Short mmCIF file of C-alpha atoms and ligand atoms in Angstrom, two decimals:
data_model
loop_
_atom_site.label_atom_id
_atom_site.label_comp_id
_atom_site.label_asym_id
_atom_site.label_seq_id
_atom_site.Cartn_x
_atom_site.Cartn_y
_atom_site.Cartn_z
CA MET W 2 0.00 0.00 0.00
CA THR W 3 1.36 3.43 -0.89
CA GLY W 4 1.47 6.37 1.50
CA THR W 5 -0.97 8.29 -0.69
CA LYS W 6 -3.48 5.49 -0.62
CA LEU W 7 -3.15 5.12 3.09
CA SER W 8 -3.72 8.79 3.76
CA ARG W 9 -6.74 8.80 1.45
CA ARG W 10 -8.17 5.82 3.26
CA ARG W 11 -7.52 7.55 6.55
CA LEU W 12 -9.33 10.65 5.32
CA MET W 13 -12.29 8.58 4.14
CA TRP W 14 -12.35 6.86 7.48
CA ALA W 15 -12.23 10.17 9.33
CA ALA W 16 -15.09 11.50 7.19
CA ALA W 17 -17.16 8.41 7.91
CA ALA W 18 -16.43 8.72 11.62
CA VAL W 19 -17.56 12.36 11.58
CA ALA W 20 -20.73 11.46 9.71
CA ALA W 21 -21.41 8.69 12.20
CA ALA W 22 -20.86 11.06 15.10
CA LEU W 23 -23.36 13.53 13.62
CA THR W 24 -26.00 10.89 13.03
CA PRO W 25 -28.53 10.72 15.86
CA ARG W 26 -28.00 7.52 17.79
CA ARG W 27 -30.71 4.95 17.89
CA PRO W 28 -31.56 3.77 21.39
CA PHE W 29 -28.56 1.64 22.24
CA ALA W 30 -28.87 -2.09 22.81
CA GLN W 31 -32.61 -1.88 22.94
CA PRO W 32 -34.43 -4.86 21.55
CA ALA W 33 -37.29 -2.64 20.41
CA ALA W 34 -34.98 -0.87 17.96
CA ARG W 35 -34.57 -4.11 16.10
CA THR W 36 -38.14 -5.32 15.98
CA ALA W 37 -38.78 -3.79 12.55
CA ALA W 38 -37.44 -7.01 11.12
CA ALA W 39 -38.22 -9.27 14.07
CA PRO W 40 -39.68 -12.68 13.35
CA GLY W 41 -42.98 -11.63 14.88
CA ALA W 42 -43.13 -14.48 17.33
CA ALA W 43 -41.64 -14.97 20.75
CA LEU W 44 -39.31 -17.87 21.42
CA PRO W 45 -41.02 -21.06 22.60
CA ALA W 46 -41.21 -21.62 26.35
CA ARG W 47 -38.90 -24.07 28.05
CA GLY W 48 -41.10 -26.90 29.24
CA GLU W 49 -40.72 -30.42 30.48
CA PHE W 50 -40.47 -33.20 27.95
CA VAL W 51 -38.93 -36.57 27.38
CA ILE W 52 -37.48 -37.86 24.13
CA ARG W 53 -38.38 -41.55 23.99
CA GLY W 54 -36.93 -44.47 22.09
CA ALA W 55 -34.05 -42.70 20.28
CA THR W 56 -30.55 -43.87 19.50
CA VAL W 57 -28.72 -41.57 21.91
CA LEU W 58 -25.14 -40.50 21.20
CA THR W 59 -24.10 -38.73 24.39
CA MET W 60 -20.50 -37.66 23.54
CA ASP W 61 -19.81 -38.02 27.27
CA PRO W 62 -17.49 -40.93 28.14
CA ALA W 63 -19.24 -41.25 31.50
CA VAL W 64 -22.72 -41.61 29.95
CA PRO W 65 -23.03 -44.65 27.65
CA ASP W 66 -24.69 -44.36 24.23
CA LEU W 67 -28.13 -45.96 24.12
CA THR W 68 -30.26 -47.80 21.61
CA GLY W 69 -33.93 -47.03 22.18
CA GLY W 70 -33.11 -44.66 25.05
CA ASP W 71 -34.77 -41.67 26.71
CA VAL W 72 -33.63 -38.12 27.47
CA HIS W 73 -35.58 -36.12 30.05
CA ILE W 74 -35.47 -32.30 29.86
CA ARG W 75 -36.94 -29.77 32.27
CA ASP W 76 -36.65 -25.96 32.39
CA GLY W 77 -33.83 -26.00 29.84
CA ALA W 78 -31.67 -28.59 31.59
CA ILE W 79 -31.02 -32.26 30.91
CA VAL W 80 -32.46 -34.06 33.92
CA ALA W 81 -31.72 -37.67 33.07
CA VAL W 82 -30.50 -39.99 30.31
CA GLY W 83 -31.47 -43.66 30.50
CA GLN W 84 -33.01 -46.70 28.92
CA THR W 85 -36.51 -46.00 30.27
CA ILE W 86 -37.19 -42.86 32.27
CA ASP W 87 -40.25 -42.40 34.42
CA ALA W 88 -41.48 -38.86 33.69
CA ALA W 89 -45.26 -38.94 33.83
CA ALA W 90 -45.72 -35.16 33.72
CA ALA W 91 -43.46 -34.65 30.71
CA GLN W 92 -44.61 -34.11 27.17
CA VAL W 93 -43.36 -36.96 24.97
CA ILE W 94 -41.27 -36.47 21.84
CA ASP W 95 -41.16 -39.71 19.91
CA GLY W 96 -37.53 -40.47 19.09
CA ALA W 97 -38.14 -43.79 17.32
CA GLY W 98 -36.10 -44.02 14.14
CA MET W 99 -34.07 -40.98 15.19
CA ILE W 100 -30.54 -40.32 16.37
CA CYS W 101 -30.47 -37.95 19.34
CA MET W 102 -27.14 -36.15 19.70
CA PRO W 103 -25.78 -32.88 21.07
CA GLY W 104 -26.32 -29.91 18.79
CA PHE W 105 -23.36 -28.97 16.59
CA ILE W 106 -21.03 -26.26 17.85
CA ASP W 107 -19.71 -24.04 15.08
CA THR W 108 -16.60 -22.23 16.26
CA HIS W 109 -16.05 -19.68 13.45
CA PHE W 110 -18.91 -18.27 11.39
CA HIS W 111 -19.03 -14.83 9.69
CA MET W 112 -22.76 -14.36 10.06
CA TRP W 113 -22.66 -10.70 8.97
CA ASN W 114 -22.18 -11.54 5.30
CA ALA W 115 -24.73 -14.37 4.89
CA LEU W 116 -27.09 -12.03 3.03
CA LEU W 117 -24.46 -11.49 0.30
CA ARG W 118 -25.10 -15.05 -0.85
CA PRO W 119 -26.94 -13.99 -4.05
CA PHE W 120 -23.86 -12.18 -5.36
CA VAL W 121 -20.87 -14.42 -4.62
CA ARG W 122 -19.59 -16.78 -7.32
CA ALA W 123 -17.19 -19.58 -6.45
CA ASP W 124 -15.84 -19.81 -10.00
CA VAL W 125 -15.59 -16.11 -10.95
CA PRO W 126 -12.65 -14.45 -9.15
CA ALA W 127 -14.04 -10.91 -9.60
CA LEU W 128 -17.22 -12.04 -7.82
CA GLY W 129 -15.47 -14.11 -5.19
CA TYR W 130 -16.17 -13.90 -1.48
CA PHE W 131 -13.47 -11.33 -0.76
CA PRO W 132 -14.29 -8.79 -3.52
CA VAL W 133 -18.03 -8.92 -2.79
CA THR W 134 -17.70 -8.58 0.98
CA ALA W 135 -15.07 -5.82 0.63
CA ARG W 136 -17.32 -3.90 -1.76
CA LEU W 137 -20.64 -4.18 0.07
CA GLY W 138 -19.52 -4.65 3.68
CA PRO W 139 -18.65 -0.95 4.21
CA LEU W 140 -22.19 0.07 3.21
CA MET W 141 -23.96 -2.03 5.79
CA GLU W 142 -26.19 -0.39 8.38
CA PRO W 143 -27.08 -2.08 11.69
CA GLU W 144 -30.39 -3.25 10.22
CA ASP W 145 -28.49 -5.05 7.43
CA SER W 146 -26.30 -6.77 10.02
CA TYR W 147 -29.39 -7.80 11.96
CA ARG W 148 -31.06 -9.32 8.91
CA SER W 149 -27.89 -11.12 7.84
CA VAL W 150 -27.24 -12.69 11.23
CA ARG W 151 -30.88 -13.79 11.46
CA LEU W 152 -30.60 -15.45 8.04
CA ALA W 153 -27.38 -17.19 9.07
CA ALA W 154 -28.91 -18.29 12.37
CA ALA W 155 -31.92 -19.78 10.58
CA ASP W 156 -29.62 -21.74 8.27
CA ALA W 157 -27.48 -22.86 11.21
CA ILE W 158 -30.41 -24.01 13.36
CA ALA W 159 -31.95 -25.89 10.44
CA ALA W 160 -28.63 -27.72 10.00
CA GLY W 161 -28.55 -28.76 13.66
CA ILE W 162 -26.13 -26.09 14.95
CA THR W 163 -27.12 -24.94 18.43
CA THR W 164 -24.03 -22.89 19.36
CA VAL W 165 -22.21 -20.47 17.08
CA HIS W 166 -19.08 -18.34 17.40
CA ASN W 167 -20.18 -15.31 15.41
CA TRP W 168 -16.98 -13.91 13.88
CA SER W 169 -18.00 -10.31 13.19
CA HIS W 170 -15.09 -8.85 11.27
CA ASN W 171 -17.31 -6.04 10.00
CA THR W 172 -18.30 -4.46 13.30
CA ARG W 173 -18.81 -0.97 11.93
CA SER W 174 -20.06 0.53 15.21
CA PRO W 175 -21.37 -0.57 18.60
CA GLU W 176 -24.86 -0.28 17.06
CA HIS W 177 -23.88 -2.91 14.48
CA ALA W 178 -22.64 -5.12 17.32
CA ALA W 179 -25.89 -4.65 19.22
CA ALA W 180 -27.84 -5.52 16.06
CA GLU W 181 -25.90 -8.77 15.61
CA LEU W 182 -26.32 -9.71 19.26
CA SER W 183 -30.04 -8.89 19.01
CA ALA W 184 -30.38 -11.27 16.06
CA MET W 185 -28.58 -14.07 17.92
CA ARG W 186 -30.83 -13.51 20.94
CA ASP W 187 -34.04 -13.26 18.87
CA MET W 188 -33.22 -16.56 17.15
CA GLY W 189 -32.58 -18.30 20.49
CA MET W 190 -29.06 -19.49 19.69
CA ARG W 191 -26.26 -20.08 22.14
CA GLY W 192 -23.04 -18.41 21.10
CA ARG W 193 -20.20 -15.99 21.41
CA PHE W 194 -20.18 -12.69 19.57
CA ALA W 195 -16.63 -11.78 18.51
CA TYR W 196 -16.53 -7.98 18.21
CA GLY W 197 -14.27 -6.95 15.35
CA THR W 198 -13.31 -3.96 13.27
CA PRO W 199 -15.02 -2.46 10.20
CA VAL W 200 -14.04 -3.70 6.76
CA GLY W 201 -11.63 -1.05 5.43
CA LEU W 202 -10.30 0.18 8.77
CA PRO W 203 -6.66 1.30 8.36
CA ASP W 204 -4.26 -1.11 10.01
CA ASP W 205 -2.81 1.55 12.28
CA GLU W 206 -6.24 2.35 13.75
CA PRO W 207 -6.90 0.45 16.97
CA MET W 208 -10.12 -1.39 17.69
CA ASP W 209 -12.99 0.68 19.10
CA PHE W 210 -12.34 -0.18 22.72
CA ALA W 211 -14.93 2.31 24.00
CA GLY W 212 -17.61 0.69 21.83
CA LEU W 213 -16.50 -2.75 22.93
CA ALA W 214 -16.70 -1.73 26.59
CA ARG W 215 -20.20 -0.33 26.08
CA ILE W 216 -21.37 -3.55 24.47
CA LYS W 217 -19.90 -5.53 27.32
CA GLN W 218 -21.64 -3.30 29.85
CA ASP W 219 -25.00 -3.44 28.05
CA TRP W 220 -25.05 -7.14 27.14
CA MET W 221 -22.92 -9.05 29.65
CA PRO W 222 -23.55 -11.12 31.55
CA ASP W 223 -26.45 -12.33 29.42
CA LYS W 224 -29.40 -13.02 31.70
CA ASP W 225 -30.13 -16.32 29.95
CA ASN W 226 -26.42 -17.24 29.94
CA LEU W 227 -26.73 -18.02 26.23
CA LEU W 228 -24.54 -15.24 24.82
CA ALA W 229 -20.90 -14.43 25.50
CA LEU W 230 -18.52 -11.79 24.16
CA GLY W 231 -15.01 -11.85 22.68
CA ILE W 232 -13.07 -10.10 19.95
CA CYS W 233 -11.94 -11.11 16.49
CA SER W 234 -8.49 -9.84 15.69
CA ARG W 235 -7.13 -8.70 12.38
CA ASN W 236 -4.28 -10.72 10.87
CA LEU W 237 -0.62 -10.66 11.75
CA GLY W 238 1.54 -10.36 8.63
CA ALA W 239 0.83 -10.76 4.95
CA LEU W 240 -2.09 -12.80 3.62
CA THR W 241 -1.72 -15.42 0.93
CA ILE W 242 -5.39 -15.57 0.04
CA GLY W 243 -7.88 -13.05 -1.27
CA GLY W 244 -5.43 -10.32 -2.34
CA ALA W 245 -6.16 -6.66 -1.60
CA ALA W 246 -9.85 -7.31 -0.96
CA ALA W 247 -9.01 -9.76 1.83
CA ALA W 248 -6.41 -7.38 3.24
CA SER W 249 -9.03 -4.64 3.55
CA SER W 250 -11.29 -6.84 5.66
CA ARG W 251 -8.74 -8.88 7.57
CA GLY W 252 -5.95 -6.33 8.04
CA VAL W 253 -2.21 -6.85 7.73
CA LEU W 254 -1.02 -5.76 11.15
CA THR W 255 2.38 -5.65 12.83
CA VAL W 256 2.90 -7.55 16.03
CA GLU W 257 2.88 -4.24 17.94
CA GLN W 258 -0.55 -3.39 16.48
CA ILE W 259 -1.81 -6.88 17.33
CA LYS W 260 -0.53 -6.50 20.89
CA ARG W 261 -2.34 -3.15 21.23
CA ASP W 262 -5.67 -4.73 20.23
CA TRP W 263 -5.21 -7.90 22.28
CA ASP W 264 -4.15 -5.97 25.38
CA GLY W 265 -7.35 -3.92 25.05
CA ALA W 266 -9.48 -7.07 24.85
CA ARG W 267 -7.68 -8.69 27.76
CA ALA W 268 -8.15 -5.59 29.88
CA LEU W 269 -11.89 -6.26 29.49
CA GLY W 270 -11.42 -9.99 30.19
CA LEU W 271 -12.47 -11.01 26.68
CA PRO W 272 -11.19 -14.00 24.64
CA ILE W 273 -9.55 -13.55 21.23
CA THR W 274 -9.81 -15.22 17.84
CA MET W 275 -7.62 -14.68 14.77
CA HIS W 276 -7.30 -16.11 11.27
CA THR W 277 -3.96 -17.55 10.23
CA SER W 278 -4.42 -17.20 6.49
CA GLY W 279 -0.86 -17.01 5.26
CA ALA W 280 2.59 -17.70 6.62
CA SER W 281 2.09 -18.95 10.15
CA PRO W 282 2.21 -16.14 12.76
CA ILE W 283 2.49 -18.50 15.73
CA THR W 284 6.23 -18.15 16.38
CA GLU W 285 6.03 -14.36 16.28
CA LEU W 286 2.99 -14.32 18.59
CA GLU W 287 4.84 -16.60 21.02
CA ARG W 288 7.94 -14.38 21.00
CA ALA W 289 5.72 -11.42 21.88
CA GLY W 290 4.24 -13.41 24.77
CA LEU W 291 0.73 -13.13 23.33
CA LEU W 292 -0.48 -16.75 23.27
CA GLY W 293 -2.67 -18.24 25.97
CA PRO W 294 -5.77 -20.36 26.54
CA ASP W 295 -7.96 -17.34 25.71
CA VAL W 296 -6.78 -17.50 22.07
CA GLN W 297 -8.45 -19.39 19.23
CA LEU W 298 -6.78 -19.53 15.82
CA VAL W 299 -8.58 -20.33 12.56
CA HIS W 300 -7.39 -22.34 9.50
CA PRO W 301 -4.67 -24.81 10.63
CA LEU W 302 -2.84 -25.21 7.34
CA LEU W 303 0.79 -24.19 7.69
CA THR W 304 2.01 -24.87 11.22
CA THR W 305 5.42 -26.36 12.00
CA PRO W 306 6.04 -29.11 14.59
CA GLU W 307 7.66 -26.52 16.88
CA GLU W 308 4.58 -24.30 16.61
CA ARG W 309 2.23 -27.15 17.44
CA THR W 310 4.27 -27.78 20.60
CA ILE W 311 3.80 -24.09 21.48
CA LEU W 312 0.03 -24.28 20.85
CA LYS W 313 -0.29 -27.31 23.12
CA ALA W 314 1.80 -25.67 25.85
CA ARG W 315 -0.18 -22.42 25.71
CA GLY W 316 -3.62 -24.06 25.51
CA VAL W 317 -4.45 -22.39 22.19
CA SER W 318 -7.27 -23.97 20.15
CA TYR W 319 -7.55 -24.23 16.37
CA SER W 320 -10.76 -24.13 14.31
CA THR W 321 -10.81 -25.81 10.90
CA SER W 322 -13.40 -25.09 8.17
CA PRO W 323 -12.95 -28.11 5.91
CA GLN W 324 -15.42 -27.25 3.16
CA LEU W 325 -13.87 -23.88 2.33
CA GLU W 326 -10.27 -24.76 3.20
CA ALA W 327 -10.57 -27.62 0.68
CA ARG W 328 -11.20 -25.03 -2.05
CA ARG W 329 -7.87 -23.30 -1.51
CA ALA W 330 -4.93 -23.81 -3.82
CA ALA W 331 -2.63 -26.65 -2.76
CA GLN W 332 0.33 -24.35 -2.03
CA LEU W 333 -1.71 -22.60 0.68
CA GLY W 334 -1.45 -25.68 2.83
CA VAL W 335 -3.37 -28.76 3.89
CA ILE W 336 -5.66 -29.21 6.87
CA GLN W 337 -3.28 -30.44 9.55
CA LEU W 338 -5.87 -32.28 11.64
CA GLY W 339 -3.66 -35.36 12.05
CA GLU W 340 -0.65 -33.33 13.14
CA LEU W 341 -2.71 -31.27 15.59
CA LEU W 342 -4.32 -34.33 17.16
CA GLU W 343 -0.92 -36.02 17.48
CA ALA W 344 0.46 -32.91 19.18
CA GLY W 345 -2.49 -32.74 21.57
CA VAL W 346 -3.74 -29.36 20.31
CA LYS W 347 -7.42 -28.53 20.84
CA VAL W 348 -9.30 -28.63 17.52
CA SER W 349 -12.88 -27.74 16.58
CA LEU W 350 -15.01 -27.46 13.43
CA SER W 351 -16.52 -24.47 11.66
CA THR W 352 -18.49 -23.37 8.63
CA ASP W 353 -16.56 -20.08 8.09
CA HIS W 354 -19.29 -18.35 6.09
CA ILE W 355 -22.36 -19.22 4.07
CA ALA W 356 -21.99 -16.61 1.31
CA SER W 357 -20.51 -19.28 -0.97
CA ILE W 358 -21.18 -22.62 0.71
CA GLY W 359 -24.19 -24.19 2.37
CA CYS W 360 -24.37 -24.44 6.14
CA ASP W 361 -23.78 -28.16 6.59
CA PRO W 362 -21.80 -29.56 9.53
CA PHE W 363 -22.38 -33.09 8.21
CA SER W 364 -20.52 -32.18 5.02
CA SER W 365 -17.78 -30.51 7.09
CA MET W 366 -17.17 -33.80 8.92
CA ARG W 367 -17.41 -35.79 5.68
CA VAL W 368 -14.95 -33.58 3.79
CA LEU W 369 -12.55 -33.53 6.73
CA PHE W 370 -12.63 -37.32 6.99
CA ALA W 371 -11.99 -37.66 3.25
CA LEU W 372 -9.07 -35.23 3.23
CA HIS W 373 -7.58 -36.76 6.37
CA SER W 374 -7.92 -40.32 5.05
CA HIS W 375 -6.45 -39.35 1.70
CA ARG W 376 -3.36 -37.69 3.15
CA ILE W 377 -2.48 -39.04 6.56
CA GLY W 378 -5.14 -41.54 7.64
CA ALA W 379 -2.84 -44.55 7.46
CA ARG W 380 -0.48 -42.95 9.99
CA VAL W 381 -3.04 -41.18 12.21
CA PRO W 382 -6.22 -43.28 12.35
CA LEU W 383 -9.40 -41.25 12.81
CA THR W 384 -12.74 -42.70 13.87
CA LEU W 385 -16.11 -41.35 12.83
CA LYS W 386 -17.00 -40.94 16.49
CA ARG W 387 -13.94 -38.69 16.91
CA LEU W 388 -15.27 -36.49 14.10
CA VAL W 389 -18.63 -36.13 15.86
CA GLN W 390 -16.74 -35.20 19.04
CA LEU W 391 -14.87 -32.50 17.12
CA ALA W 392 -18.19 -31.10 15.90
CA THR W 393 -19.82 -31.10 19.35
CA ILE W 394 -17.99 -31.42 22.68
CA ASP W 395 -14.63 -30.24 21.32
CA GLY W 396 -16.31 -27.06 20.07
CA ALA W 397 -17.62 -26.48 23.58
CA VAL W 398 -14.10 -26.97 24.95
CA ASP W 399 -12.75 -24.51 22.38
CA LEU W 400 -15.29 -21.85 23.42
CA GLY W 401 -14.86 -22.54 27.13
CA ILE W 402 -18.45 -23.67 27.71
CA ALA W 403 -18.03 -27.44 28.06
CA GLU W 404 -19.47 -27.38 31.56
CA ARG W 405 -22.77 -26.22 30.07
CA THR W 406 -23.12 -27.84 26.64
CA GLY W 407 -21.54 -30.12 24.02
CA SER W 408 -22.71 -33.48 25.41
CA ILE W 409 -25.88 -35.18 26.64
CA THR W 410 -24.98 -35.11 30.29
CA PRO W 411 -27.45 -34.72 33.18
CA GLY W 412 -27.05 -31.22 34.57
CA LYS W 413 -25.95 -29.63 31.30
CA ARG W 414 -28.24 -27.37 29.30
CA ALA W 415 -30.42 -29.13 26.72
CA ASP W 416 -28.87 -28.36 23.30
CA LEU W 417 -29.98 -31.36 21.26
CA VAL W 418 -30.88 -32.47 17.76
CA LEU W 419 -32.88 -35.40 16.45
CA VAL W 420 -31.81 -36.76 13.06
CA ARG W 421 -34.23 -38.96 11.08
CA THR W 422 -32.71 -42.24 9.92
CA ALA W 423 -35.68 -43.41 7.83
CA ASP W 424 -35.11 -40.84 5.05
CA THR W 425 -34.03 -42.11 1.66
CA ASN W 426 -30.38 -41.08 2.02
CA MET W 427 -30.08 -42.70 5.46
CA ALA W 428 -32.14 -45.91 5.43
CA PRO W 429 -31.54 -48.59 6.43
CA ALA W 430 -29.19 -47.11 9.01
CA GLY W 431 -26.55 -49.23 10.70
CA ASP W 432 -23.88 -47.80 12.98
CA PRO W 433 -25.15 -44.38 14.11
CA TYR W 434 -21.77 -42.63 13.73
CA GLU W 435 -21.50 -44.00 10.19
CA ALA W 436 -25.03 -42.72 9.55
CA ILE W 437 -24.22 -39.22 10.84
CA VAL W 438 -20.85 -38.74 9.13
CA SER W 439 -21.23 -40.70 5.88
CA PHE W 440 -24.91 -40.18 5.04
CA ALA W 441 -26.68 -37.40 6.92
CA MET W 442 -27.45 -33.91 5.66
CA PRO W 443 -29.34 -30.93 7.10
CA ALA W 444 -32.62 -32.07 5.52
CA ASN W 445 -32.57 -35.06 7.89
CA VAL W 446 -32.54 -32.83 10.98
CA ASP W 447 -36.03 -33.22 12.41
CA THR W 448 -35.89 -31.48 15.78
CA VAL W 449 -33.56 -28.82 17.20
CA ILE W 450 -33.60 -27.84 20.87
CA VAL W 451 -31.51 -24.97 22.28
CA ASP W 452 -31.41 -24.43 26.04
CA GLY W 453 -34.57 -26.50 26.36
CA ARG W 454 -36.51 -24.54 23.75
CA VAL W 455 -37.78 -26.55 20.78
CA LEU W 456 -36.84 -24.26 17.88
CA ARG W 457 -37.48 -26.78 15.13
CA ARG W 458 -39.83 -29.77 15.00
CA GLY W 459 -40.66 -32.04 12.08
CA GLY W 460 -38.13 -30.11 9.98
CA LYS W 461 -39.95 -26.79 10.46
CA PHE W 462 -39.35 -23.73 12.62
CA THR W 463 -41.72 -23.55 15.55
CA ALA W 464 -41.61 -19.77 16.03
CA PHE W 465 -40.00 -18.16 12.98
CA ASP W 466 -41.37 -17.29 9.59
CA HIS W 467 -38.49 -18.46 7.43
CA ALA W 468 -39.92 -16.96 4.24
CA GLN W 469 -39.99 -13.56 5.95
CA ILE W 470 -36.41 -13.93 7.21
CA VAL W 471 -35.25 -14.73 3.67
CA ALA W 472 -37.32 -11.95 2.07
CA GLN W 473 -35.97 -9.32 4.46
CA ALA W 474 -32.38 -10.48 3.96
CA ARG W 475 -32.82 -10.45 0.20
CA GLU W 476 -34.36 -6.97 0.26
CA ALA W 477 -31.42 -5.65 2.30
CA ALA W 478 -28.87 -7.36 0.04
CA PHE W 479 -30.25 -5.88 -3.18
CA ALA W 480 -30.55 -2.45 -1.57
CA LEU W 481 -26.87 -2.65 -0.65
CA ARG W 482 -25.96 -3.56 -4.19
CA ALA W 483 -28.01 -0.66 -5.54
CA LYS W 484 -26.35 1.67 -3.04
CA ALA W 485 -22.96 0.53 -4.34
CA LYS W 486 -24.12 1.10 -7.94
CA TRP W 487 -22.81 -2.39 -8.56
CA PRO W 488 -22.15 -4.06 -10.89
CA SER W 489 -20.74 -1.13 -12.82
ZN1 ZN B 4 -13.09 -16.97 8.47
#
């Protein structure tokens, strides 16, 4: 980047900041401000029910899997798991022919750009994910962010995801952050909101710590204990993917600039996530004393053995997004799942974004298993059960919420899905882990329960008008494109 360009960008940024300062503020963090696009229905109540006769995959070594087993849920908590549970007062959910498992935990998901789905082309570089998000992201208003996150949440819930780490690397203002959090809350998801920086922010500008502190004050602790807060950091060092468009949204910071942002987050007690899309930054981060168990990295493609030893020692976790990482050019690295597992590094699974791929944790497991088997499976055996662990309990460990979710354990919150095994792509089902990893897809997800609320039943939302969610996201997306006078 030239000095001239930088100063022009700075000027544009300053002008935008002035304009923002002159714009009357909407009531901050008020749910009512967001109800213009609200689903129009309250979340279902948490009741008492028992799932009967399901194949139960608990993902808890202390609670055996069951064939034809019951799960009893009351006031949002798992009360009991057993072969036959006596719960006369509970409403019955018939689990026959279904696999009951913990909901998926998606540890890296850019929900803010889901509504750009109509414009991104996987096979046309000029219309790739990075150019489209860099072009339209700066034009987004809080209402656009709200509609996008609601669209992404609907897709996630329908696919069986109950917890999401919302990686908001286009946090244009605290109002945008409040809009995204409102959408997560309105959709009833569990998750962490990672407060970021606006697309196009100059690298030498720090994060908006004052805005971050306000959001923390207004939203944390969440009264339902469903939502948590963190930050998403810009990148350390040069990127090898996405060119200038990626650099404008991800940043290309020095280690001093990274330290400034991370110190600010840590002063507020917030965890940190960062992409490693390029030459590995791990050694430099370690030299600066920045790594710790509050750090999650994303895209484990180019680590060295020494770096994996560091990650293990520091308790850093790594999120892999197999479907989109598999689309990268070979020289950008391979998914190092085998190496990370051998080194004892915490790993979890993620979608990344749904602007150019469907939200499908089953496919993520399937693709990861295929790539792993193809490259390193003979040396590092991987079971299908281990993949389901990565997609559930290991995600909870990554996000620091394993005491509350990630497995079907009495005392934990009830985040569960029921997957039909009688559908054409599944039947006749044999081993349940084989069925989940090799055959299942989102269309087989029958029932989704988050924190004891049944959000989806019989493959349909119980409280949301999906057609309205889609229509409002589409309307916002095309308005953004018109505002950008694009394509032109
Ligand atoms: Zn990402």
